[in-house]
Coordinates of N, CA and C in Angstrom, one line a residue:
M966 N 64.9 -15.1 107.3 CA 65.3 -13.8 107.1 C 66.6 -13.5 107.9
I967 N 67.7 -13.2 107.3 CA 69.0 -12.9 108.0 C 69.0 -11.5 108.3
T968 N 69.2 -11.2 109.6 CA 69.3 -9.8 110.1 C 70.6 -9.5 110.7
N969 N 71.4 -10.5 111.0 CA 72.7 -10.3 111.6 C 73.8 -10.5 110.5
L970 N 74.5 -9.5 110.2 CA 75.6 -9.5 109.2 C 76.8 -8.8 109.7
A971 N 78.0 -9.3 109.5 CA 79.3 -8.7 109.9 C 79.3 -8.4 111.4
G972 N 78.6 -9.2 112.2 CA 78.5 -9.0 113.6 C 77.6 -7.9 114.0
I973 N 76.7 -7.4 113.1 CA 75.8 -6.3 113.4 C 74.3 -6.8 113.3
D974 N 73.5 -6.5 114.3 CA 72.1 -6.8 114.3 C 71.3 -5.7 113.6
F975 N 70.9 -5.9 112.4 CA 70.3 -4.8 111.6 C 68.8 -4.6 112.0
S976 N 68.3 -5.4 113.0 CA 67.0 -5.1 113.5 C 67.1 -4.1 114.7
A977 N 68.3 -3.7 115.0 CA 68.5 -2.7 116.1 C 68.2 -1.3 115.5
P978 N 68.1 -0.3 116.4 CA 67.9 1.1 116.0 C 69.0 1.6 115.1
S979 N 68.6 2.4 114.1 CA 69.5 2.9 113.1 C 70.8 3.6 113.6
E980 N 70.7 4.3 114.7 CA 71.8 5.0 115.2 C 72.9 4.0 115.8
L981 N 72.4 2.9 116.3 CA 73.3 1.8 116.7 C 74.0 1.1 115.6
V982 N 73.2 0.8 114.6 CA 73.7 0.2 113.4 C 74.7 1.1 112.7
A983 N 74.4 2.3 112.5 CA 75.3 3.3 111.9 C 76.6 3.4 112.5
E984 N 76.7 3.4 113.8 CA 77.9 3.4 114.6 C 78.7 2.1 114.4
Q985 N 78.0 1.0 114.4 CA 78.7 -0.3 114.3 C 79.2 -0.6 112.9
L986 N 78.7 0.1 111.9 CA 79.1 -0.1 110.5 C 80.5 0.5 110.3
I987 N 80.9 1.5 111.1 CA 82.2 2.1 110.9 C 83.3 1.0 111.0
G988 N 84.1 0.9 110.0 CA 85.2 -0.1 110.0 C 84.8 -1.4 109.3
V989 N 83.5 -1.6 109.0 CA 83.1 -2.8 108.3 C 83.4 -2.6 106.8
T990 N 83.8 -3.7 106.1 CA 84.1 -3.7 104.7 C 82.8 -4.0 103.9
L991 N 82.5 -3.1 103.0 CA 81.4 -3.2 102.1 C 81.9 -3.4 100.6
L992 N 81.4 -4.5 100.0 CA 81.7 -4.8 98.6 C 80.4 -4.9 97.8
V993 N 80.4 -4.3 96.7 CA 79.3 -4.4 95.7 C 79.9 -5.0 94.4
N994 N 79.5 -6.2 94.1 CA 80.1 -6.9 93.0 C 81.6 -6.9 93.0
G995 N 82.2 -7.1 94.2 CA 83.6 -7.2 94.4 C 84.3 -5.8 94.5
V996 N 83.6 -4.7 94.4 CA 84.2 -3.4 94.5 C 83.8 -2.7 95.7
G997 N 84.8 -2.1 96.5 CA 84.4 -1.4 97.7 C 85.5 -1.2 98.6
G998 N 85.2 -1.1 99.9 CA 86.2 -0.8 100.9 C 85.6 -0.7 102.3
R999 N 86.4 -0.1 103.2 CA 86.0 0.0 104.6 C 85.1 1.2 104.8
I1000 N 84.0 1.0 105.4 CA 83.1 2.1 105.7 C 83.7 3.1 106.7
V1001 N 83.8 4.4 106.4 CA 84.4 5.3 107.3 C 83.4 6.4 107.7
E1002 N 82.2 6.5 107.1 CA 81.2 7.5 107.5 C 79.8 7.0 107.2
T1003 N 78.9 7.2 108.1 CA 77.5 6.8 108.0 C 76.6 7.9 108.6
E1004 N 75.3 7.8 108.3 CA 74.3 8.7 109.0 C 73.1 7.8 109.2
A1005 N 72.5 8.0 110.4 CA 71.3 7.2 110.8 C 70.0 8.1 110.5
Y1006 N 69.0 7.4 110.1 CA 67.7 8.0 109.9 C 66.6 7.1 110.5
D1007 N 65.5 7.8 111.0 CA 64.4 7.0 111.6 C 63.1 7.8 111.3
R1008 N 62.0 7.0 111.1 CA 60.7 7.6 110.8 C 60.2 8.6 111.9
E1009 N 60.8 8.5 113.1 CA 60.4 9.4 114.2 C 60.9 10.8 114.1
E1010 N 61.9 11.0 113.1 CA 62.5 12.4 113.0 C 62.3 12.9 111.6
P1011 N 62.1 14.2 111.5 CA 61.7 14.8 110.2 C 62.7 14.9 109.1
A1012 N 64.0 14.5 109.3 CA 64.9 14.5 108.3 C 64.9 13.2 107.5
S1013 N 64.2 12.2 108.0 CA 64.1 10.9 107.3 C 63.2 10.8 106.2
H1014 N 63.5 10.1 105.2 CA 62.6 9.8 104.0 C 61.3 9.1 104.5
C1015 N 61.4 8.5 105.7 CA 60.2 7.7 106.2 C 59.3 8.6 107.0
Y1016 N 59.6 9.8 107.3 CA 58.9 10.6 108.3 C 57.4 10.8 107.9
G1017 N 57.1 10.9 106.6 CA 55.7 11.1 106.2 C 55.0 9.8 105.9
G1018 N 55.6 8.7 106.2 CA 55.0 7.4 105.9 C 55.5 6.7 104.6
E1019 N 55.0 5.5 104.4 CA 55.5 4.8 103.2 C 55.0 5.3 101.9
T1020 N 55.9 5.3 100.9 CA 55.5 5.8 99.6 C 56.1 4.8 98.5
P1021 N 55.8 5.0 97.3 CA 56.5 4.1 96.3 C 58.0 4.3 96.2
R1022 N 58.4 5.5 96.6 CA 59.9 5.8 96.6 C 60.6 5.2 97.7
N1023 N 60.0 5.2 98.9 CA 60.8 4.8 100.1 C 60.3 3.4 100.7
F1024 N 59.5 2.7 100.0 CA 58.9 1.5 100.5 C 59.9 0.5 101.1
S1025 N 61.0 0.4 100.5 CA 62.0 -0.6 100.9 C 62.6 -0.2 102.3
M1026 N 62.6 1.0 102.7 CA 63.1 1.5 103.9 C 62.2 1.0 105.1
F1027 N 61.1 0.5 104.8 CA 60.2 0.0 105.8 C 60.3 -1.5 106.1
G1028 N 61.4 -2.1 105.6 CA 61.8 -3.4 105.9 C 61.4 -4.5 104.9
P1029 N 61.9 -5.6 105.2 CA 62.6 -6.1 106.5 C 64.0 -5.5 106.6
P1030 N 64.6 -5.7 107.8 CA 66.0 -5.2 108.0 C 67.0 -6.0 107.2
A1031 N 68.2 -5.4 107.1 CA 69.3 -6.0 106.3 C 69.0 -6.1 104.9
R1032 N 68.4 -5.1 104.3 CA 68.2 -4.9 102.9 C 68.6 -3.5 102.5
S1033 N 68.7 -3.4 101.2 CA 69.2 -2.1 100.6 C 68.0 -1.1 100.4
Y1034 N 68.3 0.1 100.5 CA 67.4 1.2 100.1 C 68.2 2.1 99.3
V1035 N 67.9 2.3 98.0 CA 68.6 3.1 97.0 C 67.6 4.2 96.6
Y1036 N 68.1 5.4 96.6 CA 67.3 6.5 96.1 C 68.2 7.4 95.3
Q1037 N 67.6 8.2 94.4 CA 68.3 9.2 93.6 C 68.2 10.6 94.2
S1038 N 69.4 11.2 94.5 CA 69.5 12.5 95.1 C 69.6 13.6 94.0
H1039 N 68.7 14.6 94.1 CA 68.8 15.7 93.2 C 68.7 15.2 91.7
G1040 N 68.1 14.0 91.5 CA 68.0 13.5 90.1 C 69.3 13.1 89.4
I1041 N 70.4 13.0 90.2 CA 71.7 12.8 89.7 C 72.3 11.6 90.3
H1042 N 72.5 11.6 91.6 CA 73.3 10.6 92.3 C 72.5 9.5 92.9
W1043 N 72.9 8.2 92.8 CA 72.3 7.1 93.5 C 72.9 7.0 94.8
C1044 N 72.2 6.9 95.9 CA 72.7 6.8 97.3 C 72.2 5.5 97.9
L1045 N 73.2 4.8 98.6 CA 73.0 3.5 99.2 C 72.7 3.6 100.7
N1046 N 71.7 3.0 101.1 CA 71.3 2.9 102.5 C 71.1 1.4 102.9
F1047 N 71.2 1.2 104.2 CA 70.9 -0.2 104.7 C 69.7 0.0 105.7
V1048 N 68.7 -0.9 105.5 CA 67.5 -0.8 106.2 C 67.7 -1.4 107.6
C1049 N 67.1 -0.8 108.6 CA 67.2 -1.3 110.0 C 65.8 -1.4 110.7
R1050 N 65.8 -1.9 111.9 CA 64.6 -2.1 112.7 C 63.7 -3.1 112.2
E1051 N 62.6 -3.3 112.9 CA 61.6 -4.4 112.5 C 60.8 -3.9 111.3
P1052 N 60.3 -4.9 110.5 CA 59.5 -4.6 109.3 C 58.4 -3.7 109.7
G1053 N 58.2 -2.7 108.9 CA 57.1 -1.7 109.1 C 57.5 -0.4 109.8
H1054 N 58.7 -0.4 110.5 CA 59.1 0.7 111.2 C 59.5 1.9 110.4
G1055 N 60.5 1.7 109.5 CA 61.0 2.7 108.6 C 62.2 3.4 109.2
A1056 N 63.4 2.8 109.0 CA 64.7 3.3 109.4 C 65.8 2.8 108.6
G1057 N 66.9 3.6 108.5 CA 68.0 3.1 107.7 C 69.3 3.9 108.0
V1058 N 70.3 3.4 107.4 CA 71.7 4.1 107.5 C 72.2 4.4 106.1
L1059 N 72.5 5.7 105.9 CA 73.1 6.2 104.7 C 74.6 5.9 104.8
I1060 N 75.1 5.2 103.7 CA 76.5 5.0 103.7 C 77.1 6.2 103.0
R1061 N 77.8 7.0 103.7 CA 78.3 8.3 103.2 C 79.7 8.3 102.6
A1062 N 80.6 7.4 103.1 CA 81.9 7.4 102.6 C 82.6 6.1 103.0
L1063 N 83.5 5.7 102.1 CA 84.4 4.5 102.5 C 85.8 4.7 102.0
E1064 N 86.7 4.0 102.6 CA 88.1 4.0 102.2 C 88.3 2.9 101.1
P1065 N 88.5 3.3 99.9 CA 88.6 2.3 98.8 C 89.7 1.2 99.1
V1066 N 89.3 -0.1 98.9 CA 90.2 -1.2 99.1 C 90.2 -2.1 98.0
E1067 N 89.1 -2.5 97.5 CA 89.0 -3.5 96.4 C 88.4 -2.9 95.1
G1068 N 88.9 -3.2 94.0 CA 88.4 -2.7 92.7 C 88.6 -1.2 92.5
V1069 N 89.7 -0.7 93.0 CA 90.1 0.7 92.9 C 90.1 1.2 91.4
D1070 N 90.6 0.3 90.5 CA 90.7 0.7 89.1 C 89.3 0.9 88.5
A1071 N 88.4 0.0 88.9 CA 87.0 0.1 88.4 C 86.4 1.4 89.0
M1072 N 86.6 1.7 90.2 CA 86.1 3.0 90.8 C 86.7 4.2 90.1
R1073 N 88.0 4.2 89.8 CA 88.6 5.3 89.0 C 87.9 5.5 87.6
E1074 N 87.7 4.4 87.0 CA 87.0 4.4 85.7 C 85.6 5.0 85.8
R1075 N 84.8 4.5 86.7 CA 83.5 5.0 86.9 C 83.4 6.4 87.3
R1076 N 84.4 6.9 88.1 CA 84.4 8.3 88.6 C 85.1 9.2 87.7
G1077 N 86.0 8.7 86.8 CA 86.8 9.5 85.9 C 87.8 10.4 86.6
L1078 N 88.4 9.8 87.7 CA 89.5 10.6 88.4 C 90.4 9.6 89.0
D1079 N 91.6 10.1 89.4 CA 92.6 9.2 90.0 C 92.7 9.3 91.5
D1080 N 92.4 10.4 92.1 CA 92.6 10.7 93.5 C 91.8 9.7 94.3
V1081 N 92.5 8.7 94.9 CA 91.8 7.7 95.7 C 91.0 8.2 96.8
R1082 N 91.4 9.4 97.4 CA 90.7 10.0 98.5 C 89.3 10.5 98.1
L1083 N 89.1 10.9 96.9 CA 87.9 11.4 96.4 C 86.9 10.4 95.7
L1084 N 87.4 9.2 95.6 CA 86.5 8.2 94.9 C 85.2 7.9 95.6
C1085 N 85.2 7.8 96.9 CA 84.0 7.4 97.7 C 83.8 8.4 98.8
A1086 N 84.2 9.6 98.7 CA 84.0 10.6 99.8 C 82.8 11.4 99.6
G1087 N 81.6 10.8 100.0 CA 80.3 11.4 99.9 C 79.4 10.4 99.3
P1088 N 78.1 10.4 99.6 CA 77.2 9.3 99.2 C 77.0 9.2 97.7
G1089 N 77.0 10.4 97.0 CA 76.9 10.4 95.5 C 78.1 9.8 94.8
R1090 N 79.3 10.2 95.3 CA 80.5 9.7 94.8 C 80.6 8.2 95.0
L1091 N 80.3 7.8 96.3 CA 80.3 6.4 96.6 C 79.4 5.6 95.7
G1092 N 78.2 6.1 95.5 CA 77.3 5.3 94.6 C 77.8 5.2 93.2
Q1093 N 78.4 6.2 92.7 CA 78.9 6.1 91.3 C 80.1 5.2 91.3
A1094 N 81.0 5.3 92.3 CA 82.2 4.4 92.3 C 81.9 2.9 92.5
L1095 N 80.8 2.6 93.2 CA 80.4 1.2 93.4 C 79.4 0.7 92.4
G1096 N 79.0 1.6 91.4 CA 78.1 1.2 90.4 C 76.7 1.0 90.9
V1097 N 76.3 1.8 91.9 CA 74.9 1.7 92.5 C 73.9 2.3 91.6
T1098 N 72.8 1.6 91.4 CA 71.7 2.1 90.6 C 70.4 1.7 91.3
R1099 N 69.3 2.1 90.8 CA 68.0 1.7 91.3 C 67.8 0.2 91.3
A1100 N 68.5 -0.5 90.4 CA 68.4 -1.9 90.3 C 68.9 -2.6 91.6
L1101 N 69.6 -1.9 92.4 CA 70.1 -2.5 93.7 C 69.2 -2.2 94.9
N1102 N 68.0 -1.6 94.6 CA 67.1 -1.3 95.7 C 66.4 -2.5 96.2
N1103 N 66.2 -2.6 97.5 CA 65.4 -3.6 98.1 C 65.9 -5.0 98.0
L1104 N 67.3 -5.1 98.0 CA 67.9 -6.4 97.9 C 68.5 -6.8 99.2
P1105 N 68.5 -8.1 99.5 CA 69.1 -8.5 100.8 C 70.6 -8.3 100.8
L1106 N 71.1 -7.7 101.9 CA 72.5 -7.5 102.1 C 73.3 -8.7 102.3
A1107 N 72.7 -9.8 102.6 CA 73.3 -11.1 102.9 C 73.6 -11.9 101.6
E1108 N 73.2 -11.3 100.4 CA 73.4 -12.0 99.1 C 74.1 -11.1 98.1
P1109 N 74.8 -11.7 97.1 CA 75.3 -10.9 96.0 C 74.3 -10.1 95.4
P1110 N 74.6 -8.9 95.0 CA 76.0 -8.3 94.8 C 76.7 -7.8 96.0
F1111 N 76.0 -7.9 97.2 CA 76.6 -7.3 98.4 C 77.4 -8.3 99.2
L1112 N 78.4 -7.8 99.8 CA 79.2 -8.6 100.8 C 79.6 -7.6 101.9
L1113 N 79.3 -7.9 103.1 CA 79.7 -7.2 104.3 C 80.6 -8.1 105.1
L1114 N 81.8 -7.5 105.4 CA 82.8 -8.3 106.2 C 83.0 -7.5 107.5
P1115 N 83.2 -8.3 108.6 CA 83.3 -7.6 109.9 C 84.6 -6.7 110.0
R1116 N 84.5 -5.8 111.0 CA 85.7 -5.0 111.3 C 86.9 -5.9 111.6
D1117 N 88.0 -5.4 111.4 CA 89.3 -6.0 111.8 C 89.5 -5.7 113.2
A1118 N 89.3 -6.7 114.1 CA 89.4 -6.5 115.5 C 90.8 -6.1 116.0
A1119 N 91.8 -6.4 115.2 CA 93.2 -6.1 115.6 C 93.5 -4.6 115.2
R1120 N 92.7 -4.0 114.4 CA 93.0 -2.6 114.0 C 92.3 -1.6 114.9
P1121 N 93.0 -0.7 115.6 CA 92.4 0.2 116.5 C 91.4 1.1 115.7
L1122 N 90.3 1.5 116.3 CA 89.3 2.2 115.7 C 88.7 3.2 116.7
E1123 N 88.6 4.5 116.3 CA 87.9 5.5 117.1 C 86.7 5.9 116.3
V1124 N 85.5 5.8 116.8 CA 84.3 6.3 116.2 C 83.8 7.6 116.8
L1125 N 83.6 8.6 116.0 CA 83.2 9.9 116.5 C 81.7 10.1 116.0
A1126 N 80.9 10.8 116.8 CA 79.6 11.1 116.5 C 79.4 12.6 116.5
G1127 N 78.5 13.1 115.5 CA 78.2 14.5 115.4 C 77.0 14.7 114.6
P1128 N 76.7 16.0 114.2 CA 75.5 16.3 113.4 C 75.6 15.8 112.0
R1129 N 74.4 15.5 111.4 CA 74.4 15.0 110.1 C 74.6 16.2 109.1
I1130 N 74.9 15.9 107.9 CA 75.3 16.9 106.8 C 74.1 17.1 105.9
G1131 N 73.9 18.4 105.5 CA 73.0 18.7 104.4 C 71.5 18.6 104.7
I1132 N 71.2 18.7 106.0 CA 69.7 18.6 106.4 C 69.4 19.9 107.2
S1133 N 68.1 20.2 107.2 CA 67.7 21.4 107.9 C 66.8 21.1 109.1
K1134 N 66.4 19.8 109.2 CA 65.5 19.3 110.3 C 66.2 18.3 111.2
A1135 N 65.9 18.3 112.4 CA 66.5 17.3 113.4 C 68.0 17.4 113.4
V1136 N 68.6 18.6 113.2 CA 70.0 18.8 113.1 C 70.7 18.6 114.5
E1137 N 69.9 18.6 115.5 CA 70.5 18.4 116.9 C 70.9 16.9 117.2
L1138 N 70.4 16.0 116.4 CA 70.7 14.6 116.6 C 72.2 14.3 116.2
P1139 N 73.0 13.7 117.0 CA 74.4 13.3 116.7 C 74.4 12.0 116.0
W1140 N 73.8 11.9 114.8 CA 73.6 10.6 114.1 C 74.5 10.5 112.9
R1141 N 75.5 11.3 112.8 CA 76.6 11.1 111.8 C 77.8 10.4 112.5
F1142 N 78.3 9.3 112.0 CA 79.4 8.6 112.6 C 80.5 8.5 111.6
V1143 N 81.7 8.7 112.1 CA 82.9 8.7 111.3 C 84.0 8.0 112.0
E1144 N 85.0 7.5 111.2 CA 86.2 6.9 111.7 C 87.1 8.1 112.0
G1145 N 87.5 8.3 113.3 CA 88.4 9.3 113.7 C 89.7 9.2 112.9
G1146 N 90.2 10.3 112.4 CA 91.5 10.4 111.7 C 91.4 9.9 110.2
S1147 N 90.3 9.5 109.7 CA 90.2 9.0 108.3 C 90.3 10.2 107.4
R1148 N 91.1 10.0 106.3 CA 91.2 11.0 105.3 C 90.2 10.8 104.1
F1149 N 89.3 9.9 104.3 CA 88.3 9.6 103.2 C 86.9 10.1 103.5
L1150 N 86.7 10.9 104.5 CA 85.4 11.4 104.9 C 84.9 12.4 103.8
S1151 N 83.6 12.6 103.7 CA 83.0 13.6 102.8 C 83.3 15.0 103.3
K1152 N 83.3 15.2 104.6 CA 83.6 16.5 105.2 C 84.2 16.2 106.6
P1153 N 85.0 17.1 107.1 CA 85.5 16.9 108.5 C 84.3 16.9 109.4
M1154 N 84.5 16.2 110.5 CA 83.5 16.1 111.6 C 83.4 17.5 112.3
R1155 N 82.1 17.9 112.5 CA 81.8 19.1 113.3 C 81.2 18.6 114.5
R1156 N 81.6 19.1 115.6 CA 81.0 18.7 116.9 C 79.8 19.6 117.2
L1157 N 78.8 19.0 118.0 CA 77.6 19.8 118.4 C 78.0 20.8 119.4

């Protein structure tokens, strides 16, 4: 079982993985870009899908690490998460936004718009742009259709942390991570 990808140990706590994913390139079937926004979730906090235990909907979030967890939000959007921690724990990272780099024409066609800034700015938009569906649930991130490439060490990167978006529980946790100065975020960063 491969748990170390793009220089990140996915068996680590989700908040560490979420921060380390900023700047990593994510491709799904050759389409994607640099991750600029993530959110961490863990079974120990009530905003997580794992908080109430394992269910048929969230089973993949309980491991093993370095796999995908895909769920449908509001019956419309498919959202992509990366599973963290040891098998059975229940933790993951929601991929909230990326800067489009590869397959931009395919993203534009899937999203039906031209503005590159809006193609992947938010988890639902990102899912649509990358062609994410339930068929991608519980797959190893080390194998196609996924490809994770390490951060460009020569590129300066500032990672900011703050409160997660769209939740009403555990709002005090600074588990949203963004690339400082990115114009591809779903929403500007709000400080605690």
